[in-house]
Tab-separated table of C-alpha atoms in Angstrom:
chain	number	residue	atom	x	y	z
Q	18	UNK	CA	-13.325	-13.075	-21.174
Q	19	UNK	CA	-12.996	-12.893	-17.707
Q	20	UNK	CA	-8.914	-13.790	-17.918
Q	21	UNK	CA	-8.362	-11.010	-20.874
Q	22	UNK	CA	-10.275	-8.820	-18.372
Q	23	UNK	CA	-8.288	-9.787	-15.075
Q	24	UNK	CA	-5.054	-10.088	-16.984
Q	25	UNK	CA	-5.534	-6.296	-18.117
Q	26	UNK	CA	-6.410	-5.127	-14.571
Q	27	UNK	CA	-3.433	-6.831	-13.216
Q	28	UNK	CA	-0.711	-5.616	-15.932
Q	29	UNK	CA	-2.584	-2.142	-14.957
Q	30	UNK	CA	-2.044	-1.827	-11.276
Q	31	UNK	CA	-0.117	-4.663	-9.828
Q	32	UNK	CA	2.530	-1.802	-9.704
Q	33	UNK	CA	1.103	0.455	-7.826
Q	34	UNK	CA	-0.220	-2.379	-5.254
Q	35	UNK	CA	3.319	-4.076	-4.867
Q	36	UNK	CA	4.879	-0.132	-4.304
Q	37	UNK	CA	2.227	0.584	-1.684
Q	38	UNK	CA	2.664	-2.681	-0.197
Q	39	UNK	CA	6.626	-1.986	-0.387
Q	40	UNK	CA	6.081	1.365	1.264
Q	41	UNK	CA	3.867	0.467	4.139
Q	42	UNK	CA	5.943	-2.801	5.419
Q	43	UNK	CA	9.341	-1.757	4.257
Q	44	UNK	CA	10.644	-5.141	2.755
Q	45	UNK	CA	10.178	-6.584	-0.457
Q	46	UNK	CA	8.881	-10.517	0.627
Q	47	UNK	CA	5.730	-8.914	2.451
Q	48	UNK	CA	5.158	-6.921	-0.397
Q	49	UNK	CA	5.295	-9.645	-2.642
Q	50	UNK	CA	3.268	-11.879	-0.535
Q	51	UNK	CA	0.741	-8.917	-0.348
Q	52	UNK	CA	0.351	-8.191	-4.095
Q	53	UNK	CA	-0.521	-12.113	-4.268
Q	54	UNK	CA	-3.452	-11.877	-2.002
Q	55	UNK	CA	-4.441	-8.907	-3.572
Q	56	UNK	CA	-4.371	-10.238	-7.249
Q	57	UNK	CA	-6.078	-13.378	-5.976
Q	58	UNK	CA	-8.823	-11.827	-4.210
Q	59	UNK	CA	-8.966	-9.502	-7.372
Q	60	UNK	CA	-9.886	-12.540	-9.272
Q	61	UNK	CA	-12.488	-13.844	-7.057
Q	62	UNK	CA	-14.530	-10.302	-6.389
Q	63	UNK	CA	-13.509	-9.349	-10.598
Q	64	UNK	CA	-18.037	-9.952	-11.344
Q	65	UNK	CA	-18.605	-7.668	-8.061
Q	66	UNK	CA	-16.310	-5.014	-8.957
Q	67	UNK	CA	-17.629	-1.836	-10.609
Q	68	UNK	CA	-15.357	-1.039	-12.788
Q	69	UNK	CA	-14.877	3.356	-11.777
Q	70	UNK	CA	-14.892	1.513	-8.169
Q	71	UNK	CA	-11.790	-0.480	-9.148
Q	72	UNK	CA	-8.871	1.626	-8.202
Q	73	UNK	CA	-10.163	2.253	-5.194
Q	74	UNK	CA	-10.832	-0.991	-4.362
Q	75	UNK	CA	-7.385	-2.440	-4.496
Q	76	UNK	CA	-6.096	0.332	-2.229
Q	77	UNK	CA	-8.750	-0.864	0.382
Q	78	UNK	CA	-7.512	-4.430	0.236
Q	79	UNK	CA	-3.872	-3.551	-0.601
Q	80	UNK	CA	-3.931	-1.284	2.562
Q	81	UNK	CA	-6.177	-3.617	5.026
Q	82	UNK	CA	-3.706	-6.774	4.518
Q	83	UNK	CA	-0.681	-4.594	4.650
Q	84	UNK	CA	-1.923	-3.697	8.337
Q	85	UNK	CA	-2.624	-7.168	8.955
Q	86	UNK	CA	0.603	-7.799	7.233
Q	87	UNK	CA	2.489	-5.177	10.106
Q	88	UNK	CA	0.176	-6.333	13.175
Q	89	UNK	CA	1.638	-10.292	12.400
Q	90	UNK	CA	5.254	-8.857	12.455
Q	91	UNK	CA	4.802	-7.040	15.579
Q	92	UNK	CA	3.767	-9.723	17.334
Q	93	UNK	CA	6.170	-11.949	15.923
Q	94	UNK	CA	8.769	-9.242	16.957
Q	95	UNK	CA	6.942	-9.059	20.504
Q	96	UNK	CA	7.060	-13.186	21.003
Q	97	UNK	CA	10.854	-12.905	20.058
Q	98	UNK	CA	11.608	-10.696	22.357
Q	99	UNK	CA	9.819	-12.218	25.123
Q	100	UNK	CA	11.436	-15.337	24.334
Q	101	UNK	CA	14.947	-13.621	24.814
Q	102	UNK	CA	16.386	-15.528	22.239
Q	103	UNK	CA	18.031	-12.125	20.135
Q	104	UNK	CA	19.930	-8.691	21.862
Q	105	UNK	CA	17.529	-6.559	23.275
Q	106	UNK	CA	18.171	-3.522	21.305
Q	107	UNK	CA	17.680	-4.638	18.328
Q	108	UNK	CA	14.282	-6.233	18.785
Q	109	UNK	CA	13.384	-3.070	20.223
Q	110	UNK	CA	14.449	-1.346	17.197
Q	111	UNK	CA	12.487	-3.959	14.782
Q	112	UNK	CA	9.595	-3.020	17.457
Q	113	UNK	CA	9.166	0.332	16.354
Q	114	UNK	CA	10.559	0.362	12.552
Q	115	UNK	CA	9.372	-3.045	11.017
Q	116	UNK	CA	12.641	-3.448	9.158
Q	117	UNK	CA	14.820	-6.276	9.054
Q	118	UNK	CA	18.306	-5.701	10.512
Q	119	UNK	CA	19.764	-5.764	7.027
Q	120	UNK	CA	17.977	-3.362	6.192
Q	121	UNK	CA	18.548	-1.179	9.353
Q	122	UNK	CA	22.483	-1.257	9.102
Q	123	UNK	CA	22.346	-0.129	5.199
Q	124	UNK	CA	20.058	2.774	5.745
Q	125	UNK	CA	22.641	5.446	5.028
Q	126	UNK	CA	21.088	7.171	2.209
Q	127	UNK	CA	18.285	9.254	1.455
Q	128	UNK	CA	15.936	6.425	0.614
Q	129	UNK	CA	16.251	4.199	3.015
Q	130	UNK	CA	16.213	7.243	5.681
Q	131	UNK	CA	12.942	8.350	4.546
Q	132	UNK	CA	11.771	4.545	4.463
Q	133	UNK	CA	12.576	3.855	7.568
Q	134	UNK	CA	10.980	7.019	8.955
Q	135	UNK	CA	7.256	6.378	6.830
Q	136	UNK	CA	7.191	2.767	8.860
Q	137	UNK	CA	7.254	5.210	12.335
Q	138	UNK	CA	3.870	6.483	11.187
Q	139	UNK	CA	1.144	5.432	12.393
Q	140	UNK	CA	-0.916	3.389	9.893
Q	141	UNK	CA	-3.819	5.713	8.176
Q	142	UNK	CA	-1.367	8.800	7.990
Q	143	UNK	CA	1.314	6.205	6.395
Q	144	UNK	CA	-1.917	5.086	4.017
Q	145	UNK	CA	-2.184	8.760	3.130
Q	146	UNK	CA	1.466	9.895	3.029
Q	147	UNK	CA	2.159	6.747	0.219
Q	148	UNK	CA	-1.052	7.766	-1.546
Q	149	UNK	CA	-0.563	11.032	-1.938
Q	150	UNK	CA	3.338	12.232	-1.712
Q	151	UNK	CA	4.732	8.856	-3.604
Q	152	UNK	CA	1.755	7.711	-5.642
Q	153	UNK	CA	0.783	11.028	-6.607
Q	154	UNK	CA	-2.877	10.042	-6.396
Q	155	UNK	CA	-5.876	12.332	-5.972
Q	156	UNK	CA	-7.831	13.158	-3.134
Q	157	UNK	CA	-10.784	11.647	-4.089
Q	158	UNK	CA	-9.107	8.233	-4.579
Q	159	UNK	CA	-7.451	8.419	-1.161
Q	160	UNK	CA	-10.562	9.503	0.404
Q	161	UNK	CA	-12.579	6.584	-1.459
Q	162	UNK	CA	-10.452	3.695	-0.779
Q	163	UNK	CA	-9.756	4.996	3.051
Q	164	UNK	CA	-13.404	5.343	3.541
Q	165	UNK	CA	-12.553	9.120	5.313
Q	166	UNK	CA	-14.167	12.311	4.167
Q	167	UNK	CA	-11.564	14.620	1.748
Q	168	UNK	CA	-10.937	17.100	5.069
Q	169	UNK	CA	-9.584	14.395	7.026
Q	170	UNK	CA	-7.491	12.961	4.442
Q	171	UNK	CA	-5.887	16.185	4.181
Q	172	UNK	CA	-5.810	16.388	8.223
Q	173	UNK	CA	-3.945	13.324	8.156
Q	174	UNK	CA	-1.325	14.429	5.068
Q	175	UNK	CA	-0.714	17.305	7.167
Q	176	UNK	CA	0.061	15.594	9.941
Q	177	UNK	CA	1.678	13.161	8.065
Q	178	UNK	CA	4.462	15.597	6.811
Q	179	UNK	CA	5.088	17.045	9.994
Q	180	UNK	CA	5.879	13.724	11.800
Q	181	UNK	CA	7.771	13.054	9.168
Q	182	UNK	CA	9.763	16.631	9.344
Q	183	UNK	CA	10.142	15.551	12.967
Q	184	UNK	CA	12.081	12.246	11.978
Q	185	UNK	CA	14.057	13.340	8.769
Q	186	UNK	CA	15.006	16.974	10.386
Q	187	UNK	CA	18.346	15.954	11.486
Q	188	UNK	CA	19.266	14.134	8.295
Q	189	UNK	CA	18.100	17.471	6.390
Q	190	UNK	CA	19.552	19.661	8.920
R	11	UNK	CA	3.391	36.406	13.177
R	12	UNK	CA	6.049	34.509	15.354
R	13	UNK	CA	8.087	31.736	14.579
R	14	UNK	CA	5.784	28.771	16.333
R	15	UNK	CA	3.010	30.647	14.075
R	16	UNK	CA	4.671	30.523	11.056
R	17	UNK	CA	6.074	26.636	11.667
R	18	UNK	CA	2.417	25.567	11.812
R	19	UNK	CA	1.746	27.257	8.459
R	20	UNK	CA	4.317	25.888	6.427
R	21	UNK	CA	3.162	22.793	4.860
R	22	UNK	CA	0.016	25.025	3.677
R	23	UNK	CA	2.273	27.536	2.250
R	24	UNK	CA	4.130	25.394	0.365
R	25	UNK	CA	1.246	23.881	-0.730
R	26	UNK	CA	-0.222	27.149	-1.596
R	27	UNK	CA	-3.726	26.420	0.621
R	28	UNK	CA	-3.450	29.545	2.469
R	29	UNK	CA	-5.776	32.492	2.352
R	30	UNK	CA	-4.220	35.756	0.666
R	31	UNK	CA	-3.891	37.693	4.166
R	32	UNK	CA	-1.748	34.918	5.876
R	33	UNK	CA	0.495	34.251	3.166
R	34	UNK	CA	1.497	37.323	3.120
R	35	UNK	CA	2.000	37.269	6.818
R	36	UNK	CA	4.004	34.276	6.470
R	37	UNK	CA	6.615	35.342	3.483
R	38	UNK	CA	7.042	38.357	5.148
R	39	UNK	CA	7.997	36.536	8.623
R	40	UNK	CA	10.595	34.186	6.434
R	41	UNK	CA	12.131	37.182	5.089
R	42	UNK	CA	13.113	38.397	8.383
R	43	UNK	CA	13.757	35.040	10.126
R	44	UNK	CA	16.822	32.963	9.037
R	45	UNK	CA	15.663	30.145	11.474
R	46	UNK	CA	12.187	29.809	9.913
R	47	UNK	CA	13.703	30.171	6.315
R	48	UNK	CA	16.142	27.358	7.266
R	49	UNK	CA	13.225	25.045	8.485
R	50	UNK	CA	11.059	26.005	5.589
R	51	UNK	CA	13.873	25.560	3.630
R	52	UNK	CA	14.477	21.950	5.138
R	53	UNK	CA	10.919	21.194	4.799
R	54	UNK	CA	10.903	21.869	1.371
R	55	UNK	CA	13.818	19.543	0.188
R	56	UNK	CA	12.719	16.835	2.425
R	57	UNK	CA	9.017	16.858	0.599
R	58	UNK	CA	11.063	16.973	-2.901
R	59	UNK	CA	12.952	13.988	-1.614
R	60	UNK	CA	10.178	11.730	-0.796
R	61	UNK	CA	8.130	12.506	-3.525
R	62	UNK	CA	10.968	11.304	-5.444
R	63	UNK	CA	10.570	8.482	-4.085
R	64	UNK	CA	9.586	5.928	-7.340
R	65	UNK	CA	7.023	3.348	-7.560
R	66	UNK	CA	7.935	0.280	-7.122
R	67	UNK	CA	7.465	-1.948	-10.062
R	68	UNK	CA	5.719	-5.457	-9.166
R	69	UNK	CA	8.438	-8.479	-10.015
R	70	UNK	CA	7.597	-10.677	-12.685
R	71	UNK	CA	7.570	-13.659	-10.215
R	72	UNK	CA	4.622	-12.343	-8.155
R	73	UNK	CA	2.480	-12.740	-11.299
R	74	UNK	CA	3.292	-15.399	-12.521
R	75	UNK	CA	2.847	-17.334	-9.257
R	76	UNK	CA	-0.554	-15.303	-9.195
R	77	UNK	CA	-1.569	-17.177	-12.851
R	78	UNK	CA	-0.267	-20.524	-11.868
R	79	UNK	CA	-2.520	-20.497	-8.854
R	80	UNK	CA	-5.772	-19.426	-10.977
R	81	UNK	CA	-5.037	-21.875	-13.209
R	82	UNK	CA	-4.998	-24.816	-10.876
R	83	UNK	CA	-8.756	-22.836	-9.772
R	84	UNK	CA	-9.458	-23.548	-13.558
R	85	UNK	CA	-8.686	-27.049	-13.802
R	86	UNK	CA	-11.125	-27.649	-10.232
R	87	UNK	CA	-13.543	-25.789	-12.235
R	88	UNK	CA	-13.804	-28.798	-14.829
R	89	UNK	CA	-15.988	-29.847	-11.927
R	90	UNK	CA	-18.509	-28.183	-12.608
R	91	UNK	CA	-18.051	-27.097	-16.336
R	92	UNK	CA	-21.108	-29.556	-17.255
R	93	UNK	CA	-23.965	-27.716	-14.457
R	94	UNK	CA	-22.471	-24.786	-15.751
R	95	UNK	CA	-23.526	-26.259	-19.301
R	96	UNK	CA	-27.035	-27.178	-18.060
R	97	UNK	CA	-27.331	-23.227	-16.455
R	98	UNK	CA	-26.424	-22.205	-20.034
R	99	UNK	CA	-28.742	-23.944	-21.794
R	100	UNK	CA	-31.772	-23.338	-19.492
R	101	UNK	CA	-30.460	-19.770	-19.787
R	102	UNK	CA	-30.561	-19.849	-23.904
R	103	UNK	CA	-33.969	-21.558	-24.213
R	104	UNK	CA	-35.411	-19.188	-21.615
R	105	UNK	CA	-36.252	-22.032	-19.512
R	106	UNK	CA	-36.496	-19.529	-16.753
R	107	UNK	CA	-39.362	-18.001	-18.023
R	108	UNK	CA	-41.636	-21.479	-18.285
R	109	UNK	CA	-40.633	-22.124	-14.978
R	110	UNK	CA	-41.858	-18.720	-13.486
R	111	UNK	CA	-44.932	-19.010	-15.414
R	112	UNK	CA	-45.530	-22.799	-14.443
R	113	UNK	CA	-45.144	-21.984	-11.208
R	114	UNK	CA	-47.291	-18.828	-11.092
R	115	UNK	CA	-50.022	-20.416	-12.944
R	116	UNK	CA	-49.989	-23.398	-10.132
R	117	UNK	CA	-49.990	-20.677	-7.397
R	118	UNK	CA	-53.111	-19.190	-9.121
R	119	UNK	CA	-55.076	-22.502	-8.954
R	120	UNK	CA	-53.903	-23.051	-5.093
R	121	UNK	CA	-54.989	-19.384	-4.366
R	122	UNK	CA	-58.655	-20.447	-5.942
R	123	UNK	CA	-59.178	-23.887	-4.592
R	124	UNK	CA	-57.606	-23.676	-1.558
R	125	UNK	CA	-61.054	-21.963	0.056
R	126	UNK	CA	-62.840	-24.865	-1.021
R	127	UNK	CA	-60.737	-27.403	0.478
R	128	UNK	CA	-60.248	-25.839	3.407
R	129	UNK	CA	-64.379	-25.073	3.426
R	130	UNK	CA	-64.850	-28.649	3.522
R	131	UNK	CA	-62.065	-29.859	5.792
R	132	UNK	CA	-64.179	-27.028	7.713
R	133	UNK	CA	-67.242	-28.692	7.525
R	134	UNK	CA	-65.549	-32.164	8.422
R	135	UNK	CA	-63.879	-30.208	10.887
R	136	UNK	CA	-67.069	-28.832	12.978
R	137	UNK	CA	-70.116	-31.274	12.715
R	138	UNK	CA	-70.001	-34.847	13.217
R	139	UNK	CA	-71.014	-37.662	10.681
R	140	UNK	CA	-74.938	-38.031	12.455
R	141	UNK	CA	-75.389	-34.267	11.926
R	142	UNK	CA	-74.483	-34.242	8.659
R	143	UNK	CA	-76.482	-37.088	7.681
R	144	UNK	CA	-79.497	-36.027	9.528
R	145	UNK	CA	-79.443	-32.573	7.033
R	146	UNK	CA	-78.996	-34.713	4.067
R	147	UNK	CA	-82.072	-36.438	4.905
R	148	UNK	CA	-84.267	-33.457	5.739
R	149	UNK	CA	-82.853	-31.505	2.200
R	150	UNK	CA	-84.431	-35.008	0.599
R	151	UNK	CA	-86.974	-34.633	2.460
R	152	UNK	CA	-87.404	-31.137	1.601
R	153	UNK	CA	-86.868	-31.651	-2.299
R	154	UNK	CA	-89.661	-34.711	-1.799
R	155	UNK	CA	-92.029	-32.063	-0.527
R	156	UNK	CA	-91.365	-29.754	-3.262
R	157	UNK	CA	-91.344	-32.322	-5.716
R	158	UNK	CA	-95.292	-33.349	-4.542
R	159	UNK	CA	-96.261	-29.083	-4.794
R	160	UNK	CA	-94.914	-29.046	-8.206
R	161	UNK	CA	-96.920	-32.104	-9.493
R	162	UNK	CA	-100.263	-31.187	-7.200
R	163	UNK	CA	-99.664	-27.513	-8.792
R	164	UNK	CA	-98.996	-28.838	-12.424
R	165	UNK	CA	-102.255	-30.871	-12.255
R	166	UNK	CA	-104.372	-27.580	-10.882
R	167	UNK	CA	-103.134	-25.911	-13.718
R	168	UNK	CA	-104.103	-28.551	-16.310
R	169	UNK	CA	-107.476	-28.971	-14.575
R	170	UNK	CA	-108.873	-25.495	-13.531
R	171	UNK	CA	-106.601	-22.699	-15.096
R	172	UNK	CA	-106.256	-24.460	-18.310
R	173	UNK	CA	-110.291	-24.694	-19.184
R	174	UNK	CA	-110.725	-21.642	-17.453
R	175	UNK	CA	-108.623	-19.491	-19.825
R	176	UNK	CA	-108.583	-21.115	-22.844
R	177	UNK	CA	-112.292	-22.571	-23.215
R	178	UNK	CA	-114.398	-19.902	-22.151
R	179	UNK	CA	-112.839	-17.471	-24.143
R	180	UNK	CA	-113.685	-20.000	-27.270
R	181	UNK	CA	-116.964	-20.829	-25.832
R	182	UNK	CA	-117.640	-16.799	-26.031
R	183	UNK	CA	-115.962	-16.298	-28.865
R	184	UNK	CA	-118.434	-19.373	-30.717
R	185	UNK	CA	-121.123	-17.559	-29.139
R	186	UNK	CA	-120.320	-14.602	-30.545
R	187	UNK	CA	-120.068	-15.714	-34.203
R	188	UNK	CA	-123.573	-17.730	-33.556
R	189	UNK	CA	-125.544	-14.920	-32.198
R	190	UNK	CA	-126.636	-13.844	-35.493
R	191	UNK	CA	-127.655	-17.428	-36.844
R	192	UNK	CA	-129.747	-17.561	-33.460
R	193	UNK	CA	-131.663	-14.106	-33.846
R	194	UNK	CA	-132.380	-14.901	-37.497
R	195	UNK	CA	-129.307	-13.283	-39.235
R	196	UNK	CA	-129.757	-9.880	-37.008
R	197	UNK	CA	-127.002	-8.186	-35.598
């Protein structure tokens, strides 16, 4: 009962988790690794749940270990560069994007340009921008599983889109 | 409206959250201004952009290695499949029930003896063994004393009240029928 239950929850929105994941760290292992933790906590809370409560639930998770997920990879980034063992400017660069270098030096399209400038965000506006401009989700869910009344969610989308015009302007341009 | 003005309003107007007034103030300011209508322009492309963006669908692998994991927590919950067994069948056989009422009926009795006990541990508690015996002795000797009234008062009864209410009301009574006999069968 409980696997028929979990197993439809997880065909349901393991997509959305892995793409929000994806969005917020930038690189497909984290997101993976997230998704896991998500799915297995999933499991273990599934009794506590309620299930209107559950969508909004994930996000919480999804979004809580995906800043725990960027805080580990900043400091990693920070102890490398202490270290000295990698070029300056690059660690510096991995500093304030999150990406890999891969990823950096095949950024020339759209995509990736507009990836790359969602990591610069600060986290809760990136939370909101991935809700709401990619995931096409409604206020109310953003403003459940953020915890944040609906005027600040929009406060932050508004923001969000004008950092974001700051970054991509002289791609657009 | 100036250009700074109408920069700060453009997200809401392409969103359409403005009020009537200020729209109007604002597609009247990008009519005139080819550097606003470039930015608003930019801005608008850039939002169709990202929210072309598509969601990223979950790899098989990541659920997979999700399932494999829960089923290892399946097999460690063999463990305890047989107290799960015993939950279930004091569950069916409402075995919860007996037990609440068991256990409020023996909370009942402690409620109702426990003044008792706790009188007498009292008792025990505040007089010593000499006291105690001492009473005993004078309620015997009390109930000896009452014992002597009631056989003294029994006896009084038997030889005073008795004769007193139940013979002389005969002896009158006799006299009565006799009285005739005596005067020579006058009334």
């Amino acid at each position: 009962m409980k696997k028929t239950q979990f197993k439809k929850f997880v065909a349901r929105y393991k997509d959305l988790i892995y793409s929000h994941a994806y969005y917020f760290t930038g690189n497909t292992d984290d997101a993976a690794d997230i998704t896991q933790e998500v799915l297995l906590k999933l499991w273990h809370h599934l009794d506590k749940i309620a299930p209107g409560a559950m969508k909004s639930w994930l996000l919480k998770v999804t979004k809580n270990l995906c800043i725990d997920c960027s805080r580990r990879n900043r400091e990693i980034a920070f102890s490398t560069l202490t270290n000295g063992s990698n070029p300056e400017r690059f660690e510096l660069e991995q500093i304030e994007t999150g990406l890999n270098p891969e990823q950096e030096t095949i950024n020339n399209d759209t995509k990736n340009r507009i990836l790359n400038a969602i990591q610069k965000l600060p986290p809760k506006i990136k939370d909101v921008i991935i809700m709401r401009e990619i995931h096409d989700l409604k206020y109310e869910d953003i403003a459940s599983s953020m915890d944040l009344p609906m005027n600040s969610v929009k406060v932050y989308l508004h923001r969000g889109r004008k950092l974001l015009f700051e970054y991509l302007k002289p791609y657009f341009g | 409206m100036n250009c700074q003005e109408c920069q700060n309003f453009v997200d809401e107007y392409f969103h359409h959250e403005l009020s009537f007034k200020i729209k109007q103030q604002v597609r009247g300011h990008l009519k005139g201004c080819s550097v606003c209508q470039t930015e608003y322009l930019q801005y608008e492309k850039m939002l169709q952009e990202i929210s072309s963006l598509e969601i990223q669908p979950c790899p098989d692998e990541v659920t997979e290695r999700v399932f494999q994991i829960l089923n290892l927590a399946d097999e460690k919950k063999i463990h305890f499949s047989f107290i799960e067994n015993i939950i279930n069948f004091l569950s069916r056989y409402r075995w919860k029930v007996v037990l609440t009422g068991a256990t409020a009926v023996i909370v009942f009795f402690l409620i109702l003896f426990y003044p008792k006990i706790n009188r007498q541990t009292d008792i025990k508690q505040q007089y010593s063994e000499a006291e105690i015996r001492q009473a005993t002795d004078q309620v015997k000797l009390a109930l000896a004393y009452f014992s002597e009234i009631t056989n003294r008062t029994q006896k009084i009864i038997e030889e005073q009240v008795l004769p007193h209410q139940v013979i002389e009301p005969m002896k009158s009574s006799i006299k009565t029928a006799i009285k005739p006999l005596l005067n020579g069968g006058e009334s």
